[in-house]
Amino acid sequence: MADKKKSLGREFAKGIIVENPVLRLVLGTCPTLAVSTSVVNAIGMGLSAMIVLVCSNIVISCLRKIIPSKVRIPAYIVIIASFVTIVQMIVKAFVPALDSALGVYLPLIVVNCIILGRAEAFAGKNSVIASAVDGLGMGIGFTVALCCMATVREILGAGTFLADAQNLLVLFGENTLGGFNGFTVIKDSSMLKPITILIMAPGGFFTFGILMACANKLAESKGKPKAELKGCEACPMAKNCALIAKGESCSEKEDKEAAKV
Amino acid sequence: MTVYLQILMTAILTGNFVLCKFLGICPFLGVSKKLNTAVGMSAAVVFVMALATAVTYPINTMLVKNNLEYLQTIVFILVIAALVQLVEIILKKFMPPLYNALGIYLPLITTNCAVLGVVLLNITENYNFAQSMFNSVGAGLGFMLAMVIFSGVRSRLESCDVPKFLQGLPIVLIAASIVSVSFMGFTGIVEGILGL
């Protein structure tokens, strides 16, 4: 029993640091770059994705012996899309400001590779409880990585921290925490001005690059390999890919074509 | 006509899907190492985007008519997935040369957020059919432009002496950020050219 608890704990912890989906597995890069302009948006996105991840992991794990492996991917997509629709409706009803802030990125959780990737790599093979714990760990890891990026971008780029916190706190009623609505770190009148480019598109790539370099440095000091975009192996569609079936990968094909030229 | 040109040019330049809206980052980082694979992948994306928009537009009209808008996400992703599979089979059977050029990228596109993204954006922008088609083709061409430019940048990057801690993915992201800065320079160009 104690052994089982320990392994569940490890399943949970690995998603947060050792196998952080964003910084170590390089999954879900699109929402990471897009919604990390403010910490409140990042938390909202992270929590929405976590709910979808946990629920879809549980259902997929329950159905893993019923779903035939040939129609596995479409079945997973239907399950994930249903939960995304539910989350979308809940967010629209209870936190409407967040819905308009996240915009099209909220329904796009469907194609977030973290969720399909975990379904394929973990929930389709493991027990219900382990899958739920894995989903929770991965979801928290995703939220933490998003918040790290958003903190840097919001403080340096907009000069605020947790701005528009009421957008999320509205869940607990009007004017929670005395109407707390974020701090102003850099005042507009001061000598230092916020670096606006950091909350625009280029700043997203730049911050992510620097954060990735830090994560790599940290991993190296612990003797772990660097995070790399694995291309085909990390892709959730890998098993449906015509190239993989032939025992090749995109990068191998690239090399072969280069050799031909 | 100006409206269509505006939509097309905005989608390609100022509202570029990869560099301004962060949609389709995975293939942008993953398949942009060599010019020919970058072109192949983006040609497949243009093709699927146009096809997906043409198919989902009537479906959406039907959903709206029956007050079933909440089914949009689930219906669209299934339609796109089925469509991609169908196109793959048809190409394999009837057009082998085209299949060899695009086919291998098709399964990867099913879960590409750019394709679902363009379909959903067409709805939130309230575009009619022609406007949606122009927006989708523009988004696809913008994706292609970003991929081609970035594959050039990356081939230069390979011969550079990069500091050790930035090697690999970090320097690729920072290079992408600089390409993105250059796209910010297009701000206002569409209105300027069309005289709006």
Short mmCIF file of C-alpha atoms in Angstrom, two decimals:
data_model
loop_
_atom_site.label_atom_id
_atom_site.label_comp_id
_atom_site.label_asym_id
_atom_site.label_seq_id
_atom_site.Cartn_x
_atom_site.Cartn_y
_atom_site.Cartn_z
CA MET A 1 0.00 0.00 0.00
CA ALA A 2 2.76 2.40 0.97
CA ASP A 3 4.56 1.47 -2.22
CA LYS A 4 1.50 2.28 -4.29
CA LYS A 5 1.13 5.67 -2.63
CA LYS A 6 4.75 6.43 -3.34
CA SER A 7 4.42 5.65 -7.04
CA LEU A 8 1.26 7.76 -7.29
CA GLY A 9 3.18 10.60 -5.66
CA ARG A 10 5.93 10.19 -8.23
CA GLU A 11 3.37 10.16 -11.07
CA PHE A 12 2.05 13.47 -9.73
CA ALA A 13 5.41 15.13 -9.14
CA LYS A 14 6.96 14.22 -12.48
CA GLY A 15 4.49 16.40 -14.39
CA ILE A 16 5.47 19.50 -12.45
CA ILE A 17 9.25 19.51 -12.79
CA VAL A 18 11.02 16.51 -14.31
CA GLU A 19 8.59 16.07 -17.19
CA ASN A 20 7.11 19.56 -17.27
CA PRO A 21 4.96 19.49 -20.43
CA VAL A 22 6.00 22.93 -21.65
CA LEU A 23 9.62 23.27 -20.62
CA ARG A 24 10.79 19.65 -20.83
CA LEU A 25 8.48 17.86 -23.29
CA VAL A 26 7.94 21.00 -25.47
CA LEU A 27 4.20 20.35 -25.87
CA GLY A 28 1.43 22.94 -26.05
CA THR A 29 3.64 25.77 -27.25
CA CYS A 30 0.84 27.69 -29.01
CA PRO A 31 -1.27 28.54 -25.91
CA THR A 32 1.90 29.08 -23.87
CA LEU A 33 3.01 31.85 -26.18
CA ALA A 34 -0.43 33.29 -26.82
CA VAL A 35 -2.03 33.67 -23.39
CA SER A 36 1.04 34.44 -21.26
CA THR A 37 0.60 38.19 -21.62
CA SER A 38 -0.93 38.44 -18.14
CA VAL A 39 -0.78 36.20 -15.09
CA VAL A 40 -4.56 36.13 -14.68
CA ASN A 41 -5.06 34.87 -18.23
CA ALA A 42 -2.31 32.30 -17.69
CA ILE A 43 -3.96 30.96 -14.53
CA GLY A 44 -7.35 30.83 -16.28
CA MET A 45 -5.95 28.98 -19.27
CA GLY A 46 -3.92 26.62 -17.08
CA LEU A 47 -6.92 25.71 -14.92
CA SER A 48 -9.21 25.19 -17.94
CA ALA A 49 -6.66 22.92 -19.58
CA MET A 50 -6.13 21.06 -16.29
CA ILE A 51 -9.85 20.34 -15.89
CA VAL A 52 -10.05 19.03 -19.46
CA LEU A 53 -6.88 16.99 -18.96
CA VAL A 54 -8.01 15.32 -15.72
CA CYS A 55 -11.55 14.57 -16.97
CA SER A 56 -10.48 13.26 -20.36
CA ASN A 57 -7.69 11.17 -18.80
CA ILE A 58 -10.22 9.57 -16.43
CA VAL A 59 -12.78 8.79 -19.16
CA ILE A 60 -10.18 7.53 -21.64
CA SER A 61 -8.63 5.33 -19.00
CA CYS A 62 -12.07 3.90 -18.11
CA LEU A 63 -12.75 3.12 -21.76
CA ARG A 64 -9.26 1.92 -22.64
CA LYS A 65 -10.33 -1.72 -22.94
CA ILE A 66 -13.43 -0.91 -25.00
CA ILE A 67 -12.00 1.47 -27.61
CA PRO A 68 -10.51 -0.52 -30.52
CA SER A 69 -6.96 0.61 -31.14
CA LYS A 70 -7.65 1.42 -34.80
CA VAL A 71 -10.19 4.17 -34.06
CA ARG A 72 -8.38 5.24 -30.91
CA ILE A 73 -7.41 8.75 -32.02
CA PRO A 74 -10.87 9.85 -33.28
CA ALA A 75 -12.43 8.46 -30.09
CA TYR A 76 -9.97 10.40 -27.94
CA ILE A 77 -10.64 13.57 -29.93
CA VAL A 78 -14.41 13.24 -29.39
CA ILE A 79 -13.95 12.76 -25.64
CA ILE A 80 -11.56 15.71 -25.36
CA ALA A 81 -13.76 17.95 -27.52
CA SER A 82 -16.80 17.19 -25.33
CA PHE A 83 -14.95 18.25 -22.18
CA VAL A 84 -13.61 21.35 -23.89
CA THR A 85 -17.16 22.31 -24.85
CA ILE A 86 -18.29 21.83 -21.23
CA VAL A 87 -15.41 23.94 -19.88
CA GLN A 88 -16.10 26.59 -22.53
CA MET A 89 -19.74 26.83 -21.43
CA ILE A 90 -18.79 27.02 -17.73
CA VAL A 91 -16.23 29.76 -18.38
CA LYS A 92 -18.72 31.70 -20.53
CA ALA A 93 -21.35 31.51 -17.79
CA PHE A 94 -19.29 32.18 -14.66
CA VAL A 95 -16.15 34.07 -15.77
CA PRO A 96 -17.24 35.93 -18.94
CA ALA A 97 -14.30 38.39 -18.82
CA LEU A 98 -11.87 35.48 -19.02
CA ASP A 99 -13.78 34.03 -21.97
CA SER A 100 -13.33 37.22 -23.97
CA ALA A 101 -9.67 37.51 -22.90
CA LEU A 102 -8.80 33.97 -24.02
CA GLY A 103 -10.97 34.18 -27.14
CA VAL A 104 -10.28 31.51 -29.72
CA TYR A 105 -7.57 29.87 -27.57
CA LEU A 106 -10.20 28.40 -25.23
CA PRO A 107 -11.84 26.11 -27.84
CA LEU A 108 -8.35 25.42 -29.20
CA ILE A 109 -7.59 23.38 -26.05
CA VAL A 110 -9.00 20.53 -28.20
CA VAL A 111 -5.88 20.50 -30.35
CA ASN A 112 -3.49 21.16 -27.45
CA CYS A 113 -0.91 18.42 -27.90
CA ILE A 114 -0.47 18.01 -24.12
CA ILE A 115 -3.95 16.55 -23.78
CA LEU A 116 -3.95 14.22 -26.79
CA GLY A 117 -0.33 13.38 -26.01
CA ARG A 118 -1.13 12.30 -22.43
CA ALA A 119 -4.17 10.34 -23.61
CA GLU A 120 -2.01 8.45 -26.07
CA ALA A 121 1.07 8.05 -23.90
CA PHE A 122 -0.48 7.46 -20.48
CA ALA A 123 -4.26 7.27 -20.04
CA GLY A 124 -4.70 4.68 -22.80
CA LYS A 125 -2.42 2.27 -20.95
CA ASN A 126 -2.77 2.92 -17.21
CA SER A 127 -5.35 2.56 -14.45
CA VAL A 128 -7.99 5.21 -13.76
CA ILE A 129 -6.44 6.59 -10.57
CA ALA A 130 -2.94 6.76 -12.00
CA SER A 131 -4.29 8.55 -15.10
CA ALA A 132 -6.19 11.09 -13.01
CA VAL A 133 -3.08 11.80 -10.93
CA ASP A 134 -0.97 12.07 -14.09
CA GLY A 135 -3.47 14.54 -15.57
CA LEU A 136 -3.47 16.62 -12.40
CA GLY A 137 0.34 16.72 -12.28
CA MET A 138 0.67 17.61 -15.95
CA GLY A 139 -2.06 20.26 -15.61
CA ILE A 140 -0.30 21.88 -12.66
CA GLY A 141 3.00 21.70 -14.54
CA PHE A 142 1.39 23.46 -17.51
CA THR A 143 -0.11 26.15 -15.23
CA VAL A 144 3.20 26.70 -13.44
CA ALA A 145 5.12 27.08 -16.70
CA LEU A 146 2.48 29.48 -18.04
CA CYS A 147 2.61 31.54 -14.85
CA CYS A 148 6.43 31.73 -14.94
CA MET A 149 6.29 33.14 -18.45
CA ALA A 150 3.36 35.43 -17.72
CA THR A 151 5.01 36.85 -14.58
CA VAL A 152 8.10 37.90 -16.53
CA ARG A 153 6.09 39.28 -19.45
CA GLU A 154 3.51 41.12 -17.36
CA ILE A 155 5.89 42.76 -14.88
CA LEU A 156 8.44 43.86 -17.48
CA GLY A 157 6.05 44.41 -20.37
CA ALA A 158 3.02 46.04 -18.74
CA GLY A 159 4.44 47.06 -15.36
CA THR A 160 1.66 45.31 -13.47
CA PHE A 161 1.24 42.04 -11.59
CA LEU A 162 -2.04 40.11 -11.39
CA ALA A 163 -3.85 42.95 -13.16
CA ASP A 164 -7.60 42.42 -13.59
CA ALA A 165 -7.55 39.77 -10.87
CA GLN A 166 -11.27 40.40 -10.44
CA ASN A 167 -11.81 38.66 -13.80
CA LEU A 168 -11.04 35.38 -12.02
CA LEU A 169 -12.08 36.29 -8.47
CA VAL A 170 -15.61 36.93 -9.72
CA LEU A 171 -16.01 33.17 -9.29
CA PHE A 172 -16.18 33.74 -5.52
CA GLY A 173 -18.60 36.66 -5.72
CA GLU A 174 -18.34 40.41 -6.28
CA ASN A 175 -15.41 42.32 -4.72
CA THR A 176 -13.65 39.32 -3.19
CA LEU A 177 -10.49 40.19 -1.22
CA GLY A 178 -11.70 43.76 -0.91
CA GLY A 179 -11.86 44.36 -4.65
CA PHE A 180 -8.18 43.43 -5.10
CA ASN A 181 -7.27 44.11 -8.70
CA GLY A 182 -3.51 43.62 -8.99
CA PHE A 183 -0.38 45.62 -8.21
CA THR A 184 1.30 48.32 -10.24
CA VAL A 185 4.98 47.47 -10.26
CA ILE A 186 6.23 50.13 -12.67
CA LYS A 187 4.36 53.41 -12.46
CA ASP A 188 3.82 55.26 -15.72
CA SER A 189 5.24 58.48 -14.33
CA SER A 190 8.52 56.92 -13.16
CA MET A 191 11.82 57.10 -15.06
CA LEU A 192 11.57 53.44 -16.06
CA LYS A 193 8.94 52.66 -18.64
CA PRO A 194 7.56 49.15 -19.20
CA ILE A 195 9.10 47.31 -22.18
CA THR A 196 5.91 47.08 -24.21
CA ILE A 197 7.37 44.72 -26.81
CA LEU A 198 7.45 41.93 -24.20
CA ILE A 199 3.67 41.67 -24.14
CA MET A 200 3.53 41.72 -27.94
CA ALA A 201 4.20 38.73 -30.21
CA PRO A 202 8.02 38.93 -30.41
CA GLY A 203 8.32 39.14 -26.62
CA GLY A 204 6.51 35.80 -26.33
CA PHE A 205 9.09 33.98 -28.44
CA PHE A 206 11.94 35.77 -26.69
CA THR A 207 10.77 35.07 -23.13
CA PHE A 208 10.06 31.44 -24.01
CA GLY A 209 13.55 31.09 -25.50
CA ILE A 210 15.24 32.50 -22.42
CA LEU A 211 13.07 30.42 -20.07
CA MET A 212 13.90 27.30 -22.09
CA ALA A 213 17.61 28.12 -21.84
CA CYS A 214 17.27 28.41 -18.03
CA ALA A 215 15.39 25.12 -17.85
CA ASN A 216 18.06 23.45 -19.98
CA LYS A 217 20.82 24.83 -17.78
CA LEU A 218 19.04 23.53 -14.69
CA ALA A 219 18.49 20.12 -16.29
CA GLU A 220 22.12 19.92 -17.34
CA SER A 221 23.34 20.62 -13.83
CA LYS A 222 21.20 17.68 -12.67
CA GLY A 223 22.68 15.50 -15.41
CA LYS A 224 19.49 15.31 -17.47
CA PRO A 225 19.39 15.75 -21.26
CA LYS A 226 18.33 19.06 -22.81
CA ALA A 227 14.75 19.65 -23.89
CA GLU A 228 14.53 19.17 -27.64
CA LEU A 229 11.67 19.47 -30.03
CA LYS A 230 11.36 15.77 -30.71
CA GLY A 231 9.36 16.32 -33.87
CA CYS A 232 7.84 12.98 -34.73
CA GLU A 233 8.20 11.09 -31.46
CA ALA A 234 6.46 13.74 -29.39
CA CYS A 235 3.69 14.22 -31.95
CA PRO A 236 0.48 12.57 -30.79
CA MET A 237 -0.33 11.64 -34.38
CA ALA A 238 2.94 9.77 -34.72
CA LYS A 239 1.34 6.34 -34.86
CA ASN A 240 -0.96 7.39 -37.69
CA CYS A 241 1.89 8.92 -39.62
CA ALA A 242 2.71 7.20 -42.91
CA LEU A 243 6.41 7.77 -42.37
CA ILE A 244 6.53 6.20 -38.93
CA ALA A 245 4.77 3.14 -40.33
CA LYS A 246 7.63 2.81 -42.77
CA GLY A 247 10.06 3.11 -39.89
CA GLU A 248 11.25 6.58 -40.81
CA SER A 249 10.69 9.99 -39.29
CA CYS A 250 10.36 13.49 -40.71
CA SER A 251 13.91 14.35 -39.75
CA GLU A 252 15.24 11.15 -41.33
CA LYS A 253 13.37 11.98 -44.51
CA GLU A 254 14.89 15.45 -44.43
CA ASP A 255 18.34 13.95 -44.12
CA LYS A 256 17.71 11.58 -47.02
CA GLU A 257 16.46 14.36 -49.22
CA ALA A 258 19.47 16.43 -48.30
CA ALA A 259 21.71 13.50 -49.25
CA LYS A 260 19.98 13.23 -52.65
CA VAL A 261 20.65 16.90 -53.36
CA MET B 1 -13.17 43.93 -53.87
CA THR B 2 -11.12 46.12 -51.51
CA VAL B 3 -12.62 44.22 -48.56
CA TYR B 4 -11.36 40.90 -49.91
CA LEU B 5 -7.91 42.29 -50.66
CA GLN B 6 -7.79 43.76 -47.17
CA ILE B 7 -8.72 40.43 -45.56
CA LEU B 8 -6.17 38.57 -47.68
CA MET B 9 -3.29 40.95 -46.99
CA THR B 10 -4.10 41.29 -43.30
CA ALA B 11 -4.05 37.50 -42.94
CA ILE B 12 -0.70 37.26 -44.71
CA LEU B 13 1.18 40.21 -43.23
CA THR B 14 -0.18 42.08 -40.20
CA GLY B 15 -2.21 39.24 -38.72
CA ASN B 16 0.23 36.47 -39.62
CA PHE B 17 -0.97 33.25 -38.00
CA VAL B 18 2.40 32.00 -36.80
CA LEU B 19 4.22 35.19 -35.92
CA CYS B 20 1.37 37.35 -34.62
CA LYS B 21 -1.34 34.92 -33.47
CA PHE B 22 0.84 31.99 -32.33
CA LEU B 23 -1.18 29.35 -34.19
CA GLY B 24 0.66 26.40 -35.74
CA ILE B 25 3.86 26.81 -33.73
CA CYS B 26 4.62 23.07 -33.61
CA PRO B 27 5.16 22.64 -37.37
CA PHE B 28 6.77 26.09 -37.50
CA LEU B 29 9.49 24.95 -35.09
CA GLY B 30 9.49 21.27 -36.05
CA VAL B 31 9.46 21.15 -39.85
CA SER B 32 11.31 24.37 -40.75
CA LYS B 33 14.84 22.93 -40.83
CA LYS B 34 14.96 22.46 -44.60
CA LEU B 35 13.39 24.60 -47.30
CA ASN B 36 11.75 21.79 -49.28
CA THR B 37 10.01 20.19 -46.29
CA ALA B 38 8.90 23.63 -45.12
CA VAL B 39 7.32 24.33 -48.51
CA GLY B 40 5.70 20.87 -48.66
CA MET B 41 4.21 21.22 -45.20
CA SER B 42 2.86 24.71 -45.80
CA ALA B 43 1.40 23.77 -49.20
CA ALA B 44 -0.51 20.99 -47.42
CA VAL B 45 -1.67 23.50 -44.79
CA VAL B 46 -2.97 25.96 -47.44
CA PHE B 47 -4.82 23.10 -49.15
CA VAL B 48 -6.41 21.75 -45.96
CA MET B 49 -7.31 25.21 -44.62
CA ALA B 50 -9.16 26.16 -47.82
CA LEU B 51 -10.92 22.78 -47.96
CA ALA B 52 -11.85 22.82 -44.26
CA THR B 53 -13.34 26.31 -44.56
CA ALA B 54 -15.33 25.36 -47.67
CA VAL B 55 -16.78 22.33 -45.85
CA THR B 56 -17.38 23.81 -42.40
CA TYR B 57 -19.08 27.00 -43.61
CA PRO B 58 -22.33 25.27 -44.73
CA ILE B 59 -22.20 23.00 -41.68
CA ASN B 60 -21.98 26.03 -39.41
CA THR B 61 -24.94 27.66 -41.17
CA MET B 62 -26.93 24.51 -40.49
CA LEU B 63 -25.86 24.42 -36.82
CA VAL B 64 -26.82 28.07 -36.33
CA LYS B 65 -30.20 27.48 -37.96
CA ASN B 66 -30.97 24.69 -35.47
CA ASN B 67 -29.60 26.57 -32.42
CA LEU B 68 -26.79 24.06 -32.02
CA GLU B 69 -23.86 26.52 -31.89
CA TYR B 70 -22.48 24.83 -28.79
CA LEU B 71 -21.58 21.81 -30.94
CA GLN B 72 -19.20 23.87 -33.11
CA THR B 73 -15.92 22.73 -31.52
CA ILE B 74 -16.72 19.04 -31.50
CA VAL B 75 -18.26 18.99 -35.00
CA PHE B 76 -15.47 21.00 -36.60
CA ILE B 77 -12.63 18.92 -35.21
CA LEU B 78 -14.34 15.71 -36.35
CA VAL B 79 -15.11 17.11 -39.80
CA ILE B 80 -11.52 18.27 -40.21
CA ALA B 81 -10.13 14.92 -39.06
CA ALA B 82 -12.43 12.97 -41.39
CA LEU B 83 -11.72 15.34 -44.26
CA VAL B 84 -7.97 14.97 -43.91
CA GLN B 85 -8.23 11.18 -43.90
CA LEU B 86 -10.49 11.27 -46.96
CA VAL B 87 -8.16 13.60 -48.86
CA GLU B 88 -5.25 11.34 -48.03
CA ILE B 89 -7.04 8.28 -49.43
CA ILE B 90 -8.18 10.10 -52.57
CA LEU B 91 -4.74 11.52 -53.26
CA LYS B 92 -3.09 8.15 -52.73
CA LYS B 93 -5.44 6.48 -55.21
CA PHE B 94 -5.77 9.08 -57.97
CA MET B 95 -2.89 11.52 -57.67
CA PRO B 96 0.24 9.67 -56.50
CA PRO B 97 2.68 12.49 -57.38
CA LEU B 98 0.70 14.98 -55.29
CA TYR B 99 0.40 12.38 -52.52
CA ASN B 100 4.16 11.93 -52.46
CA ALA B 101 4.60 15.68 -52.17
CA LEU B 102 1.90 16.49 -49.58
CA GLY B 103 0.54 13.18 -48.29
CA ILE B 104 3.05 12.57 -45.55
CA TYR B 105 2.19 15.86 -43.89
CA LEU B 106 -1.56 15.35 -43.92
CA PRO B 107 -1.97 13.27 -40.71
CA LEU B 108 0.10 15.85 -38.84
CA ILE B 109 -2.28 18.59 -39.91
CA THR B 110 -5.36 17.03 -38.29
CA THR B 111 -4.34 18.27 -34.88
CA ASN B 112 -2.79 21.50 -36.14
CA CYS B 113 -4.30 24.39 -34.22
CA ALA B 114 -3.95 26.71 -37.22
CA VAL B 115 -6.61 24.80 -39.19
CA LEU B 116 -9.21 24.68 -36.41
CA GLY B 117 -8.18 28.22 -35.47
CA VAL B 118 -8.92 29.68 -38.90
CA VAL B 119 -12.31 27.98 -39.02
CA LEU B 120 -13.26 29.33 -35.58
CA LEU B 121 -11.91 32.82 -36.32
CA ASN B 122 -14.00 33.02 -39.51
CA ILE B 123 -17.07 32.51 -37.33
CA THR B 124 -16.12 35.00 -34.62
CA GLU B 125 -15.35 37.59 -37.31
CA ASN B 126 -18.77 36.97 -38.92
CA TYR B 127 -17.30 36.53 -42.39
CA ASN B 128 -19.51 35.44 -45.28
CA PHE B 129 -18.43 32.51 -47.48
CA ALA B 130 -16.18 34.46 -49.88
CA GLN B 131 -14.59 36.44 -47.03
CA SER B 132 -13.95 33.20 -45.11
CA MET B 133 -12.25 31.65 -48.13
CA PHE B 134 -10.03 34.70 -48.63
CA ASN B 135 -9.13 34.71 -44.92
CA SER B 136 -8.27 30.97 -44.96
CA VAL B 137 -6.14 31.14 -48.10
CA GLY B 138 -4.44 34.26 -46.73
CA ALA B 139 -3.75 32.55 -43.42
CA GLY B 140 -2.28 29.56 -45.28
CA LEU B 141 -0.10 31.77 -47.48
CA GLY B 142 1.02 33.70 -44.39
CA PHE B 143 1.99 30.40 -42.79
CA MET B 144 3.97 29.51 -45.92
CA LEU B 145 5.72 32.90 -45.93
CA ALA B 146 6.71 32.53 -42.27
CA MET B 147 7.94 28.94 -42.83
CA VAL B 148 10.03 29.86 -45.90
CA ILE B 149 11.60 32.89 -44.22
CA PHE B 150 12.29 30.94 -41.06
CA SER B 151 13.84 27.96 -42.86
CA GLY B 152 16.28 30.44 -44.41
CA VAL B 153 17.09 31.87 -41.00
CA ARG B 154 17.60 28.41 -39.55
CA SER B 155 19.95 27.25 -42.28
CA ARG B 156 22.12 30.29 -41.44
CA LEU B 157 21.80 29.53 -37.76
CA GLU B 158 23.33 26.09 -38.22
CA SER B 159 26.69 27.51 -39.20
CA CYS B 160 26.74 30.00 -36.31
CA ASP B 161 28.78 29.75 -33.15
CA VAL B 162 25.96 29.85 -30.60
CA PRO B 163 26.71 30.24 -26.86
CA LYS B 164 26.45 26.83 -25.21
CA PHE B 165 23.46 27.58 -22.98
CA LEU B 166 21.40 28.83 -25.93
CA GLN B 167 22.11 25.91 -28.24
CA GLY B 168 19.16 23.96 -29.60
CA LEU B 169 15.64 25.17 -29.07
CA PRO B 170 16.33 28.46 -27.17
CA ILE B 171 18.24 30.09 -30.03
CA VAL B 172 15.58 28.93 -32.51
CA LEU B 173 12.91 30.68 -30.40
CA ILE B 174 14.97 33.85 -30.13
CA ALA B 175 15.49 33.82 -33.92
CA ALA B 176 11.71 33.44 -34.29
CA SER B 177 11.25 36.46 -32.04
CA ILE B 178 13.48 38.56 -34.33
CA VAL B 179 11.55 37.39 -37.42
CA SER B 180 8.38 38.35 -35.55
CA VAL B 181 9.79 41.84 -34.84
CA SER B 182 10.31 42.28 -38.58
CA PHE B 183 6.66 41.38 -39.18
CA MET B 184 5.63 44.10 -36.72
CA GLY B 185 7.07 46.53 -39.26
CA PHE B 186 4.11 45.75 -41.53
CA THR B 187 1.71 47.49 -39.12
CA GLY B 188 -0.53 49.81 -41.12
CA ILE B 189 0.82 48.70 -44.50
CA VAL B 190 -2.50 47.19 -45.66
CA GLU B 191 -4.44 50.39 -45.00
CA GLY B 192 -1.62 52.38 -46.60
CA ILE B 193 -1.58 50.37 -49.83
CA LEU B 194 -5.34 50.18 -50.21
CA GLY B 195 -5.76 53.82 -49.24
CA LEU B 196 -8.27 53.19 -46.45
#
